[in-house]
CSV table of C-alpha atoms and ligand atoms in Angstrom, one decimal:
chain,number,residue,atom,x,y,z
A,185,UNK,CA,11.1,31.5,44.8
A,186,UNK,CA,13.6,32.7,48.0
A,187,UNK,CA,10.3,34.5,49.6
A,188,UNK,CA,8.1,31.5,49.2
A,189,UNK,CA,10.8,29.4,50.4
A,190,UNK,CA,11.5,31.8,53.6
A,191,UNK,CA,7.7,31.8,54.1
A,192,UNK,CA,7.1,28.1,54.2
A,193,UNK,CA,10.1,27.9,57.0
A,194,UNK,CA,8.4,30.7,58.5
A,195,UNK,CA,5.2,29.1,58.8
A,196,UNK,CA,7.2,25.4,59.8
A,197,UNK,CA,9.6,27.2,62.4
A,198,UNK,CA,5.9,28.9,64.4
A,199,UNK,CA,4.6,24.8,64.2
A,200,UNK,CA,7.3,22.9,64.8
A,201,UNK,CA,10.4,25.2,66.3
A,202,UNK,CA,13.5,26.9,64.7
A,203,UNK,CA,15.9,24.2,65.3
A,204,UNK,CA,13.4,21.0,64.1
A,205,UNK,CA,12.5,23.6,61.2
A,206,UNK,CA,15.8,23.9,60.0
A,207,UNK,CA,16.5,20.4,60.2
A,208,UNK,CA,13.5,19.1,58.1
A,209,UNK,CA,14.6,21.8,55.6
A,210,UNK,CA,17.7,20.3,55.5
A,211,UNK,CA,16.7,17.0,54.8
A,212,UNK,CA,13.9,18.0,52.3
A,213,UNK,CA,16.8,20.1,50.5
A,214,UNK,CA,19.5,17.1,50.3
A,215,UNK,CA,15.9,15.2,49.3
A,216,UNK,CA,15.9,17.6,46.1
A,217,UNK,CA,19.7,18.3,45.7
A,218,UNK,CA,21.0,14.4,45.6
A,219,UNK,CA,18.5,13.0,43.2
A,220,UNK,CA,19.4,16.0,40.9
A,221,UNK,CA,22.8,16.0,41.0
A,222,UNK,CA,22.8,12.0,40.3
A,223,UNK,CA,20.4,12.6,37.2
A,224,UNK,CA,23.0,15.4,35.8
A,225,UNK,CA,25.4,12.9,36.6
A,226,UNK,CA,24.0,10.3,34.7
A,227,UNK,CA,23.1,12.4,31.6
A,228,UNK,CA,26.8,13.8,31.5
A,229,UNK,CA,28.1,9.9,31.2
A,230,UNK,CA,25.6,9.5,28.4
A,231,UNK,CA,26.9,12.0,26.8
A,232,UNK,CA,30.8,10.8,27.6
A,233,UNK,CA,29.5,7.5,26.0
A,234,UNK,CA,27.6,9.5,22.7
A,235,UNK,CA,31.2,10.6,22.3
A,236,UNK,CA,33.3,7.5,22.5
A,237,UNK,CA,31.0,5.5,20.9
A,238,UNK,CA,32.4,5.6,17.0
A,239,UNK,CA,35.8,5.3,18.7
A,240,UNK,CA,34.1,2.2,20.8
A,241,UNK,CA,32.4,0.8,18.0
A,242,UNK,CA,35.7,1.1,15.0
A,243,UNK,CA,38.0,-0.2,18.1
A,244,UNK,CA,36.4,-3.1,18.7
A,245,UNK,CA,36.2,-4.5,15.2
A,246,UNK,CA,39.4,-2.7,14.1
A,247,UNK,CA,43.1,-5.2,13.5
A,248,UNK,CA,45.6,-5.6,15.5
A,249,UNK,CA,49.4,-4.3,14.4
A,250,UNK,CA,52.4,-7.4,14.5
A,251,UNK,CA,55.8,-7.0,13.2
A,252,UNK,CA,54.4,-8.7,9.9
A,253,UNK,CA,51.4,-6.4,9.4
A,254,UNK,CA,47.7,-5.8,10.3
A,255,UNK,CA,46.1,-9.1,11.9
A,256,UNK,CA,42.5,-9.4,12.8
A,257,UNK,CA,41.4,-8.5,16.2
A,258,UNK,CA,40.3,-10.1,19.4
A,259,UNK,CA,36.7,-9.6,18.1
A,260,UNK,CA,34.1,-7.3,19.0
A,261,UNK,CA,32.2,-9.6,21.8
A,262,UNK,CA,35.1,-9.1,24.6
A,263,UNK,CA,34.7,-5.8,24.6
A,264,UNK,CA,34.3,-3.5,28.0
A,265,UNK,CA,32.7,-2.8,29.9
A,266,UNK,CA,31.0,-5.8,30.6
A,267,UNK,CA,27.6,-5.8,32.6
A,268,UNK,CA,26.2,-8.8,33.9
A,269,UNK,CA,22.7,-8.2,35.2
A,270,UNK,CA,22.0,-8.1,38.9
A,271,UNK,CA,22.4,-11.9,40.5
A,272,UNK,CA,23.8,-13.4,37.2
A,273,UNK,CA,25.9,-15.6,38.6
A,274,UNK,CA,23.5,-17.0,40.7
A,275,UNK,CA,20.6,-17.2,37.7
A,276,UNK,CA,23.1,-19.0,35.9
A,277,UNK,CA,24.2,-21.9,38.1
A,278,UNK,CA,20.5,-22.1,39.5
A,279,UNK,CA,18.8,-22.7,35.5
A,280,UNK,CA,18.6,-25.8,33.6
A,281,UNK,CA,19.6,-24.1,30.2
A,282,UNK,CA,21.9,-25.8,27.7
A,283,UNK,CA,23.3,-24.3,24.4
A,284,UNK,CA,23.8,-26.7,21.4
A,285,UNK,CA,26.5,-25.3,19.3
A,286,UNK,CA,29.3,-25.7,17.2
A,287,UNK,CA,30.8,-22.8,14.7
A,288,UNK,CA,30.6,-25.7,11.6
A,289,UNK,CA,27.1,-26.4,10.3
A,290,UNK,CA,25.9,-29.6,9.4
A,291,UNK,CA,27.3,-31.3,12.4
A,292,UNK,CA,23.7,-32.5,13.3
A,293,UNK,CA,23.2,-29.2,16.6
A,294,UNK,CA,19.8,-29.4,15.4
A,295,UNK,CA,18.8,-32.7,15.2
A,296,UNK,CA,20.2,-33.5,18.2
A,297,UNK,CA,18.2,-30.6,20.3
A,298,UNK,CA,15.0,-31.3,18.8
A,299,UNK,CA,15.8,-35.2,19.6
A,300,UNK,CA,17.2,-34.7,23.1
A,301,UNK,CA,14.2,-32.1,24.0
A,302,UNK,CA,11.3,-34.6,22.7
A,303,UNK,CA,12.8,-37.5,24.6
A,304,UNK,CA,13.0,-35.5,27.7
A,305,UNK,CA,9.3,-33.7,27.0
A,306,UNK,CA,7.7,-37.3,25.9
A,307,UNK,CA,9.0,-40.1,27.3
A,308,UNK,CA,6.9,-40.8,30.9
A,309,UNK,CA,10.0,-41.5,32.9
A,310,UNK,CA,10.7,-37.6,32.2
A,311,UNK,CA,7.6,-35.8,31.2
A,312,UNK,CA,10.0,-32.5,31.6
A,313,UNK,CA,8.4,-29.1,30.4
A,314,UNK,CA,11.2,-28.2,27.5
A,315,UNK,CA,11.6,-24.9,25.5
A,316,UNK,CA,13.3,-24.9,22.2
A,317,UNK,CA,14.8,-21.9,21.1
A,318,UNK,CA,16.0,-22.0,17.2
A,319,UNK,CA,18.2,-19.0,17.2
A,320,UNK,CA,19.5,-20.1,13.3
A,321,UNK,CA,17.5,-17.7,10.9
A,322,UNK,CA,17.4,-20.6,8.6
A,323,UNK,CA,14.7,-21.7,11.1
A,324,UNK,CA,15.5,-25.9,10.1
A,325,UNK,CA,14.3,-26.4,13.8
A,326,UNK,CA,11.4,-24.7,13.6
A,327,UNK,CA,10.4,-26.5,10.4
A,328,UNK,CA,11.5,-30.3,12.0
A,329,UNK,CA,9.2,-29.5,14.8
A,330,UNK,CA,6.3,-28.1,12.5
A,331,UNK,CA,6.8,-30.2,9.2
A,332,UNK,CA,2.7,-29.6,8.2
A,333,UNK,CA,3.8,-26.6,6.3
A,334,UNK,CA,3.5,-22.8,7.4
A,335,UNK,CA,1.6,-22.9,10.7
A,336,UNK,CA,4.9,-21.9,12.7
A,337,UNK,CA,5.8,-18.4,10.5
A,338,UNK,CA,5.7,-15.5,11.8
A,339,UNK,CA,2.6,-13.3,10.6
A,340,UNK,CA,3.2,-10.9,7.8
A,341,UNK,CA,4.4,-7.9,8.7
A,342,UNK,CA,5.6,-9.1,12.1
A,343,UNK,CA,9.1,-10.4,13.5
A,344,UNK,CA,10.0,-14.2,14.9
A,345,UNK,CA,9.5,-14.8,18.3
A,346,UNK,CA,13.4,-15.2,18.4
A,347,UNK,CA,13.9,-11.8,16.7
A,348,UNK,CA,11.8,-10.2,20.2
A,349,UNK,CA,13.6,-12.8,22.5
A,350,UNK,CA,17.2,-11.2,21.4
A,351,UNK,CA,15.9,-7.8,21.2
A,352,UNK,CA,15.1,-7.7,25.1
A,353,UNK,CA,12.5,-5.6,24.5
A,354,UNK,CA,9.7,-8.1,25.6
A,355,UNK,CA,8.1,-8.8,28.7
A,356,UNK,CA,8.2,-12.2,29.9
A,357,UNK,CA,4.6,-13.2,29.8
A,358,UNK,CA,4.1,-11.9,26.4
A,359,UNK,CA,7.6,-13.9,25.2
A,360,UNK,CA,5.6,-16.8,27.1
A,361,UNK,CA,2.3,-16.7,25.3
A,362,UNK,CA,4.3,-16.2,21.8
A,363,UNK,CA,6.1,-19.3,22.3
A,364,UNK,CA,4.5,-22.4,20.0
A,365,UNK,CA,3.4,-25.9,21.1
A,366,UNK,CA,4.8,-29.0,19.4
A,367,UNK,CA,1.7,-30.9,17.5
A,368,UNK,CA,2.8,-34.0,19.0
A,369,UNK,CA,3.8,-33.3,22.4
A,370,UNK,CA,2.1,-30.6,24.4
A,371,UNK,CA,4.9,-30.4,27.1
A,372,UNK,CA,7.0,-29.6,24.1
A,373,UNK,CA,7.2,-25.4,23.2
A,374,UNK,CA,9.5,-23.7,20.5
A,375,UNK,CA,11.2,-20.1,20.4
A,376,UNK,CA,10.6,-19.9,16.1
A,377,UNK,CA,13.0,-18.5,14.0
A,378,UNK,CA,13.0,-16.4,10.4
A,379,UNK,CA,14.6,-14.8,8.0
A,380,UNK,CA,14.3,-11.7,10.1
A,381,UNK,CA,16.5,-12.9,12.2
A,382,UNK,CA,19.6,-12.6,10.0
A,383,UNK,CA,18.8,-8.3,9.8
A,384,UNK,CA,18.0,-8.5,14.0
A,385,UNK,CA,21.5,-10.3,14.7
A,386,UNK,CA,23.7,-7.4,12.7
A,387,UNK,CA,21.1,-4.8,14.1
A,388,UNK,CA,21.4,-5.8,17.6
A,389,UNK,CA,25.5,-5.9,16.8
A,390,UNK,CA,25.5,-2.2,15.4
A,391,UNK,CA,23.1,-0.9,18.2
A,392,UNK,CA,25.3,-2.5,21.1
A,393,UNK,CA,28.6,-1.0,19.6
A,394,UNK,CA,27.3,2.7,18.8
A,395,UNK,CA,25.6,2.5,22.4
A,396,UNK,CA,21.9,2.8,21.2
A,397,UNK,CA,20.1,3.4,24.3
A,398,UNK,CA,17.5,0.9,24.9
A,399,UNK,CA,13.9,2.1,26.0
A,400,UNK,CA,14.1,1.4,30.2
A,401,UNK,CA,11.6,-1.1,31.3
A,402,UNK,CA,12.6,-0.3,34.9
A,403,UNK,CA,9.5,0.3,36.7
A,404,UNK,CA,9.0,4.2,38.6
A,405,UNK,CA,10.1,2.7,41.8
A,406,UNK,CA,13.0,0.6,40.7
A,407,UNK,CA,14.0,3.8,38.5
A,408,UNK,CA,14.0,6.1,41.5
A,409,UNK,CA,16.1,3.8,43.5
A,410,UNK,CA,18.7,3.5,41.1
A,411,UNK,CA,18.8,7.3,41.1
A,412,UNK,CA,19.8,7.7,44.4
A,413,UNK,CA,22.5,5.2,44.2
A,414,UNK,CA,24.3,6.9,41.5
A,415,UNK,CA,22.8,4.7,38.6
A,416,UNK,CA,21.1,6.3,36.9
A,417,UNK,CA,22.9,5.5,33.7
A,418,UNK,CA,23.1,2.3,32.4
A,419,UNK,CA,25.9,1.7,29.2
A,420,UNK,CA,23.8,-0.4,26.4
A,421,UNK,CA,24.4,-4.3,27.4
A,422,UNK,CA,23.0,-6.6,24.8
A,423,UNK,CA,24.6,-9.6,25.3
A,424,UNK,CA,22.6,-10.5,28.7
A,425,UNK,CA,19.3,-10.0,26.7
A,426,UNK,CA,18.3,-13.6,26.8
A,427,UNK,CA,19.6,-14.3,30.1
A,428,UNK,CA,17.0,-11.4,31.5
A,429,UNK,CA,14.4,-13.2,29.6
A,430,UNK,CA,15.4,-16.7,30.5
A,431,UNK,CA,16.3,-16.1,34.5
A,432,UNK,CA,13.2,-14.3,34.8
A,433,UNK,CA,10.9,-15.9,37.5
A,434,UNK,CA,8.0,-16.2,34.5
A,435,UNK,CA,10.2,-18.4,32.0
A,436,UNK,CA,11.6,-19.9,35.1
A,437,UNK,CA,8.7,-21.6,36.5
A,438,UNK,CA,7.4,-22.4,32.9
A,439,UNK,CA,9.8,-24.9,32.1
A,440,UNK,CA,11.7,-27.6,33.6
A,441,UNK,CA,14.5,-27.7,30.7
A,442,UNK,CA,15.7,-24.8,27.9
A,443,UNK,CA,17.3,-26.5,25.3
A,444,UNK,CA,18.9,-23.7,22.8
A,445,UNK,CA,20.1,-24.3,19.0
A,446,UNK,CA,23.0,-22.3,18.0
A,447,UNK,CA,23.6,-20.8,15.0
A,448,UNK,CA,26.9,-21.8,13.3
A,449,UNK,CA,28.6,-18.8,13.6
A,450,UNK,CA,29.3,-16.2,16.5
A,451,UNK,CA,26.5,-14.0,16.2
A,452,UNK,CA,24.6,-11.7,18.8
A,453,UNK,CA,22.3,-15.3,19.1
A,454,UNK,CA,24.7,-17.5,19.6
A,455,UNK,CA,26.8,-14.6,22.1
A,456,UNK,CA,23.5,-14.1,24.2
A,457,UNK,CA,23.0,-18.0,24.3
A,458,UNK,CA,26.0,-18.7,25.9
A,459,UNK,CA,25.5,-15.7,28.0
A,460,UNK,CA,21.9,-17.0,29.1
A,461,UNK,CA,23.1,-21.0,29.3
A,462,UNK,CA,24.6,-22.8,32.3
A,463,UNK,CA,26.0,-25.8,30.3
A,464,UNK,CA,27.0,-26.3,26.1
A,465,UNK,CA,27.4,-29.4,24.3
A,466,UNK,CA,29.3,-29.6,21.1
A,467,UNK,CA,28.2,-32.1,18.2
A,468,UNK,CA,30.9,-32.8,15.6
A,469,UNK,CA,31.6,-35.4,13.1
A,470,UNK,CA,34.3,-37.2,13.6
A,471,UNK,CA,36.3,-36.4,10.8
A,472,UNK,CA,39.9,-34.1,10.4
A,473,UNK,CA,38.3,-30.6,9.6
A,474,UNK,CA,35.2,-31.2,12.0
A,475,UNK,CA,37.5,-31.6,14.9
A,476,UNK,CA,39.9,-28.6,14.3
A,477,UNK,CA,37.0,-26.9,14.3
A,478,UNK,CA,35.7,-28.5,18.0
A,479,UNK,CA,39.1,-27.6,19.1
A,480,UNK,CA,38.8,-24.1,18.2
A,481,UNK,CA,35.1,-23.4,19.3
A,482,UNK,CA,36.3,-24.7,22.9
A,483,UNK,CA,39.2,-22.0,22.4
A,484,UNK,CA,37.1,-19.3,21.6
A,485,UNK,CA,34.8,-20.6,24.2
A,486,UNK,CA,37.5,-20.2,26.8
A,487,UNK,CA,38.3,-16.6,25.3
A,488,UNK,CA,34.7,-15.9,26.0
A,489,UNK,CA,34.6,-17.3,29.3
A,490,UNK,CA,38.2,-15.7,30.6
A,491,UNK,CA,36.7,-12.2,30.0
A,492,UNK,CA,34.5,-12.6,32.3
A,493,UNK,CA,31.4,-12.6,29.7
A,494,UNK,CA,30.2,-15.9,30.6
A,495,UNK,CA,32.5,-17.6,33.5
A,496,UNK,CA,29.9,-19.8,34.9
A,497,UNK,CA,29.4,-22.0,31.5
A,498,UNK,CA,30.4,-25.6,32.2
A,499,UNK,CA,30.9,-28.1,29.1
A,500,UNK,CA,28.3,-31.0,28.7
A,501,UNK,CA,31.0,-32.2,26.9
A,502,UNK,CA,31.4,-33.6,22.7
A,503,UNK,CA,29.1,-36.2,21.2
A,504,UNK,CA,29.3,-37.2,17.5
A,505,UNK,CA,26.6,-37.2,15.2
A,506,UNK,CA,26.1,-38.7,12.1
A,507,UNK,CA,28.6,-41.6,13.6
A,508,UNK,CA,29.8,-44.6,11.4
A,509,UNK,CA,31.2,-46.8,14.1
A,510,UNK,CA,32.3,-49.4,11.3
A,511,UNK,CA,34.6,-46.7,9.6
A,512,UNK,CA,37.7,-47.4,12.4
A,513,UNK,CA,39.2,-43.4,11.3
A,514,UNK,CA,36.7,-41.9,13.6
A,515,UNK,CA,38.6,-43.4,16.5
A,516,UNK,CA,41.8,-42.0,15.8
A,517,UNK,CA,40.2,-38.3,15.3
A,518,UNK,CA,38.2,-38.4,18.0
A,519,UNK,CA,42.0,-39.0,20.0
A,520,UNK,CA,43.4,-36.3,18.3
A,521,UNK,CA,40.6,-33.9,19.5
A,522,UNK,CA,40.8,-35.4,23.3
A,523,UNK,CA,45.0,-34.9,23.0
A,524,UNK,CA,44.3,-31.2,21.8
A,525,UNK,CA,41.5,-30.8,24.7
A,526,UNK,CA,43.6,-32.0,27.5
A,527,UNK,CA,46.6,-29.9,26.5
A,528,UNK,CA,44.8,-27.0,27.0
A,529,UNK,CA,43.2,-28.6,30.6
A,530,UNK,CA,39.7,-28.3,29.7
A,531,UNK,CA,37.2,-29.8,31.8
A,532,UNK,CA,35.5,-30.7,28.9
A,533,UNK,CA,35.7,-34.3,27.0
A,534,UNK,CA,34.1,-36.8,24.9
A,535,UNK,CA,30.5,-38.5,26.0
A,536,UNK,CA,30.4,-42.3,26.1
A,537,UNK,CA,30.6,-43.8,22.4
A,538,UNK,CA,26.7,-45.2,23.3
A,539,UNK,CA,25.7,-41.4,22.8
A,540,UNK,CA,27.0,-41.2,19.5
A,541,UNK,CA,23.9,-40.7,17.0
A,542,UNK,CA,24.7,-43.3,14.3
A,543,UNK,CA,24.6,-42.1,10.3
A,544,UNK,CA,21.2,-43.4,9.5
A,545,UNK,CA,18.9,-42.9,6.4
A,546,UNK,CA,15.8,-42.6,8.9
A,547,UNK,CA,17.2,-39.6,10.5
A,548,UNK,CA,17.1,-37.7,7.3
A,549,UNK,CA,13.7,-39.0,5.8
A,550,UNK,CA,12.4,-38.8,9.5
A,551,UNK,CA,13.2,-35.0,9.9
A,552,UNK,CA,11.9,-33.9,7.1
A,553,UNK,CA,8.6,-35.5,8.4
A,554,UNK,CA,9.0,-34.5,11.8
A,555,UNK,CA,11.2,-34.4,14.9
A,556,UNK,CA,12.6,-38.3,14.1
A,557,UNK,CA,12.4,-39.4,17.3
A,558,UNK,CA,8.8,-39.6,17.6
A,559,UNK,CA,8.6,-42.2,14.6
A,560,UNK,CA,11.8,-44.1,14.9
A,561,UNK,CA,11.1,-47.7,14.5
A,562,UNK,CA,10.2,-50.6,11.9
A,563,UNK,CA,14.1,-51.2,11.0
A,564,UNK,CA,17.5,-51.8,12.9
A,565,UNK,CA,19.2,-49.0,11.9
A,566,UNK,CA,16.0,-46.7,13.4
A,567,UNK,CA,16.1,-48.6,16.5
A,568,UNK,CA,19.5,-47.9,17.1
A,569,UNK,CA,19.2,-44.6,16.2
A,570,UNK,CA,16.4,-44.2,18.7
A,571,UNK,CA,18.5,-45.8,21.8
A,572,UNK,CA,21.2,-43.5,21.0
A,573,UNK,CA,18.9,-40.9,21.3
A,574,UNK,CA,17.4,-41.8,24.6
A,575,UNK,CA,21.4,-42.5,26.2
A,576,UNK,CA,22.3,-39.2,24.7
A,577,UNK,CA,19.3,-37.3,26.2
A,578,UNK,CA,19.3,-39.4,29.8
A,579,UNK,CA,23.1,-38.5,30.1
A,580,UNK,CA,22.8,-34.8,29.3
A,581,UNK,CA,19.8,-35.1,32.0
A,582,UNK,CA,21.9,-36.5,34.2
A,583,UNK,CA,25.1,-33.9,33.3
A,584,UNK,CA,23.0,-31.1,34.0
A,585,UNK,CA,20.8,-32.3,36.9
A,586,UNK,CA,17.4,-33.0,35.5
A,587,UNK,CA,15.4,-35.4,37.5
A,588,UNK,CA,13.6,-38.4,36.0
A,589,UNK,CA,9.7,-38.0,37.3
A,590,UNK,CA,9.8,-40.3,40.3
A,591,UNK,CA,8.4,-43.0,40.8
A,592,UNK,CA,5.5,-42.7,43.2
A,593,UNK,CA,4.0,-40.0,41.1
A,594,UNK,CA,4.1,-42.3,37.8
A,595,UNK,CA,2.3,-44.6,39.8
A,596,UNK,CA,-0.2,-41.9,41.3
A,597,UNK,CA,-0.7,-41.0,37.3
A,598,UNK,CA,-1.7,-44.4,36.7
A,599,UNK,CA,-4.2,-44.3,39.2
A,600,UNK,CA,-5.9,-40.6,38.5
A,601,UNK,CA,-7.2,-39.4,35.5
A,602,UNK,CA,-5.0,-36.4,33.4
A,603,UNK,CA,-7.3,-33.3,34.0
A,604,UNK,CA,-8.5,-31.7,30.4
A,605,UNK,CA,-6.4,-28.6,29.6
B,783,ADP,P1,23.5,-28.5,12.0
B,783,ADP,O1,22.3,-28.0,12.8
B,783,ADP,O2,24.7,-28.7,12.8
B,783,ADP,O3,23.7,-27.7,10.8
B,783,ADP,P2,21.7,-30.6,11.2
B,783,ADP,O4,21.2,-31.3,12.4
B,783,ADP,O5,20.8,-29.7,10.5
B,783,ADP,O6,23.1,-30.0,11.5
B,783,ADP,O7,22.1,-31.8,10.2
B,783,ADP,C1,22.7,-31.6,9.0
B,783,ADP,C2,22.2,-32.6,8.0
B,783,ADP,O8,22.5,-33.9,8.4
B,783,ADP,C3,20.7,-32.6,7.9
B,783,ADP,O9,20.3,-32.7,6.5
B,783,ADP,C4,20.2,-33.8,8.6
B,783,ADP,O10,19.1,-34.3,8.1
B,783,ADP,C5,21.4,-34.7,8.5
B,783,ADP,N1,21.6,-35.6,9.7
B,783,ADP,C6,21.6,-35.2,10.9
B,783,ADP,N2,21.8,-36.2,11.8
B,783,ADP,C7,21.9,-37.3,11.0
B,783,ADP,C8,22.0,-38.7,11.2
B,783,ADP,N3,22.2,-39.2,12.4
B,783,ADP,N4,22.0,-39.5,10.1
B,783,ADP,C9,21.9,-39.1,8.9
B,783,ADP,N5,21.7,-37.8,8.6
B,783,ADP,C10,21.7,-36.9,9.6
B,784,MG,MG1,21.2,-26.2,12.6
């Protein structure tokens, strides 16, 4: 190896000159040395990581001691170190993503997203290109939006579309193609969920804490540039999974509006939703254990936020759902709430009463038929239903700047034919 290495500078130093010889070895050497040294250096924090990780994983879920015993933790989804992916802060102020979610169920989070998303999609002052992402493995969103039965399951022996959009292990135009179109609205698409999505949320939990190493999708060149700036090694992140997918220029220029439905509990979903969202509004009922439970998502929310996993989260703000504005109670909880809210300085509050979604009878026979705002009408009580709807959806618009379609192009519409898909 030294003779053929003495030849070649041989044979460079009679072309080129001793000195410039010398030098372009010396270049080509660091060329070799630097690359290799980084790649050892990466494989030895692997390694580190392999090490730590049981002491990682049992840390992170283990209890906490207090002078009165063993008290549960802070929770594994704080835990360090925490890394954002390149331009996060950025992806998140500059997307139109909101996260439905509350940690109660039944609160009405997913009637409320698939009503908000099909006003926005279907009404021609908006005409806005939506994507609806059930991230509940019961998969009631999925079913409202495709009520004819089992056209929306996933194909035996295959996972939901939700299961590969948490796993970060698809590409965005293949995550595009897999997402489904509404029957009645083709501006309308939906993220489906399944049973599988129950194993995928503890699987993607265990992974992340044991430090699975995911398979890189880096491309050569990307790869090779990470190398020689000393990153070579990247510690398993799976809480920015959906972000990636979401902030990727694909998904980006796709849809106008991503509307996500949260699970009611703090899963990998509902982590990687907040993660991937720039704004959340919280449904509740208003009644006593709805709204301790408001006040202590916004808590945990904060928690979230302070640790720097996602800072750049603003509130929409609470609505109620299932709303019986003749019952006077609901005033006095939704106080309470406020009080609690404002004593921790919150910039986060109650929407107008006009957004509340009254407690109707055609909102339950409706769902099962379909998304209910697309056949909300023949009765009072579905009318008002339907305009709390629309103030509900137009505000959030509003919150989180949507734009109506203006006005000169409704008129141009009127004029020229819709071109055939
Ligand atoms: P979550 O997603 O928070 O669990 P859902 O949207 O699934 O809540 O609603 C829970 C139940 O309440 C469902 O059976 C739904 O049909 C019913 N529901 C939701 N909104 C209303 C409403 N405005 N009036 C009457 N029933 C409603
Ligand atoms: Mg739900």
């Amino acid at each position: 190896m030294t003779e053929f290495i003495q030849a070649v500078w041989q044979k460079l130093a009679e072309h080129i000159g001793h000195e410039t010889a010398t030098f372009a070895l010396a270049i080509i050497g660091s060329a070799i040395i630097w690359p290799s040294l980084a790649w050892c250096g990466g494989k030895l924090l692997q390694a580190r990581d392999f090490w730590r990780s049981r002491q990682r994983a049992l840390g992170a879920v283990g209890q906490t001691q207090t002078p009165d015993g063993a008290r549960e933790g802070k929770g594994v989804w704080t835990l360090r170190p925490i890394t954002p992916p390149e331009n996060y802060k950025n992806n998140v102020l500059g997307s139109r993503i909101l996260a439905i979610a509350n940690l109660k169920g039944g609160v009405g989070k997913t009637t409320i997203a698939a009503n908000i998303a099909a006003h926005l999609s279907h009404d021609e002052n908006w005409q806005k290109r939506v994507l609806l992402i059930d991230l509940d493995y019961q998969g009631s969103l999925s079913s409202m939006v495709f009520p004819d039965g089992q056209t929306w399951l996933p194909p035996k022996g295959t996972d939901s579309v939700a299961t590969l959009a948490l796993s970060g292990d698809v590409a965005p135009s293949t995550f595009l193609q897999a997402c489904k179109k509404s029957p009645v609205e083709p501006r309308l698409k939906v993220v489906t969920a399944h049973y599988d999505l129950a194993q995928a949320d503890n699987r993607l939990l265990v992974e992340w804490l044991l430090n699975k190493k995911n398979k890189d999708h880096r491309d050569l060149r990307r790869k090779f540039a990470d190398l020689l700036m000393g990153r070579s090694y990247q510690p398993s992140e799976m809480r920015y999974n959906l972000a990636k997918l979401l902030h990727s220029e694909a998904v980006r220029e796709n849809f106008d509006l991503v509307i996500i439905d949260c699970p009611p509990r703090l899963t990998a979903g509902t982590i990687q939703a907040l993660c991937a969202s720039s704004h959340v509004l919280i449904p509740t009922l208003l009644d006593h254990p709805s709204g301790e439970s408001v006040v202590s998502f916004c808590d945990q929310i904060e928690g979230l936020k302070a640790s720097g996993i996602c800072p750049y989260l603003s509130y929409v703000g609470i609505v109620a759902s299932r709303h019986a504005a003749q019952q006077n109670a609901w005033l006095g909880v939704r106080n309470e709430i406020q009080d609690q809210i404002n004593l921790r300085n919150l910039k986060c509050g109650f929407l107008p009463s006009q957004t509340f979604i009254p407690q109707t009878v055609a909102m339950v026979r409706n769902s099962e038929e379909g998304i209910a705002y697309f056949s909300l009408q023949g009765s009072q009580p579905a009318a008002n239903a339907k305009q709390a709807i629309v103030t509900l959806a137009e505000h959030v618009a509003a919150q989180i700047c949507v734009p109506r379609v203006p006005s000169f192009a409704r008129d141009l519409q009127l004029v020229l034919p819709v071109a055939a898909e």
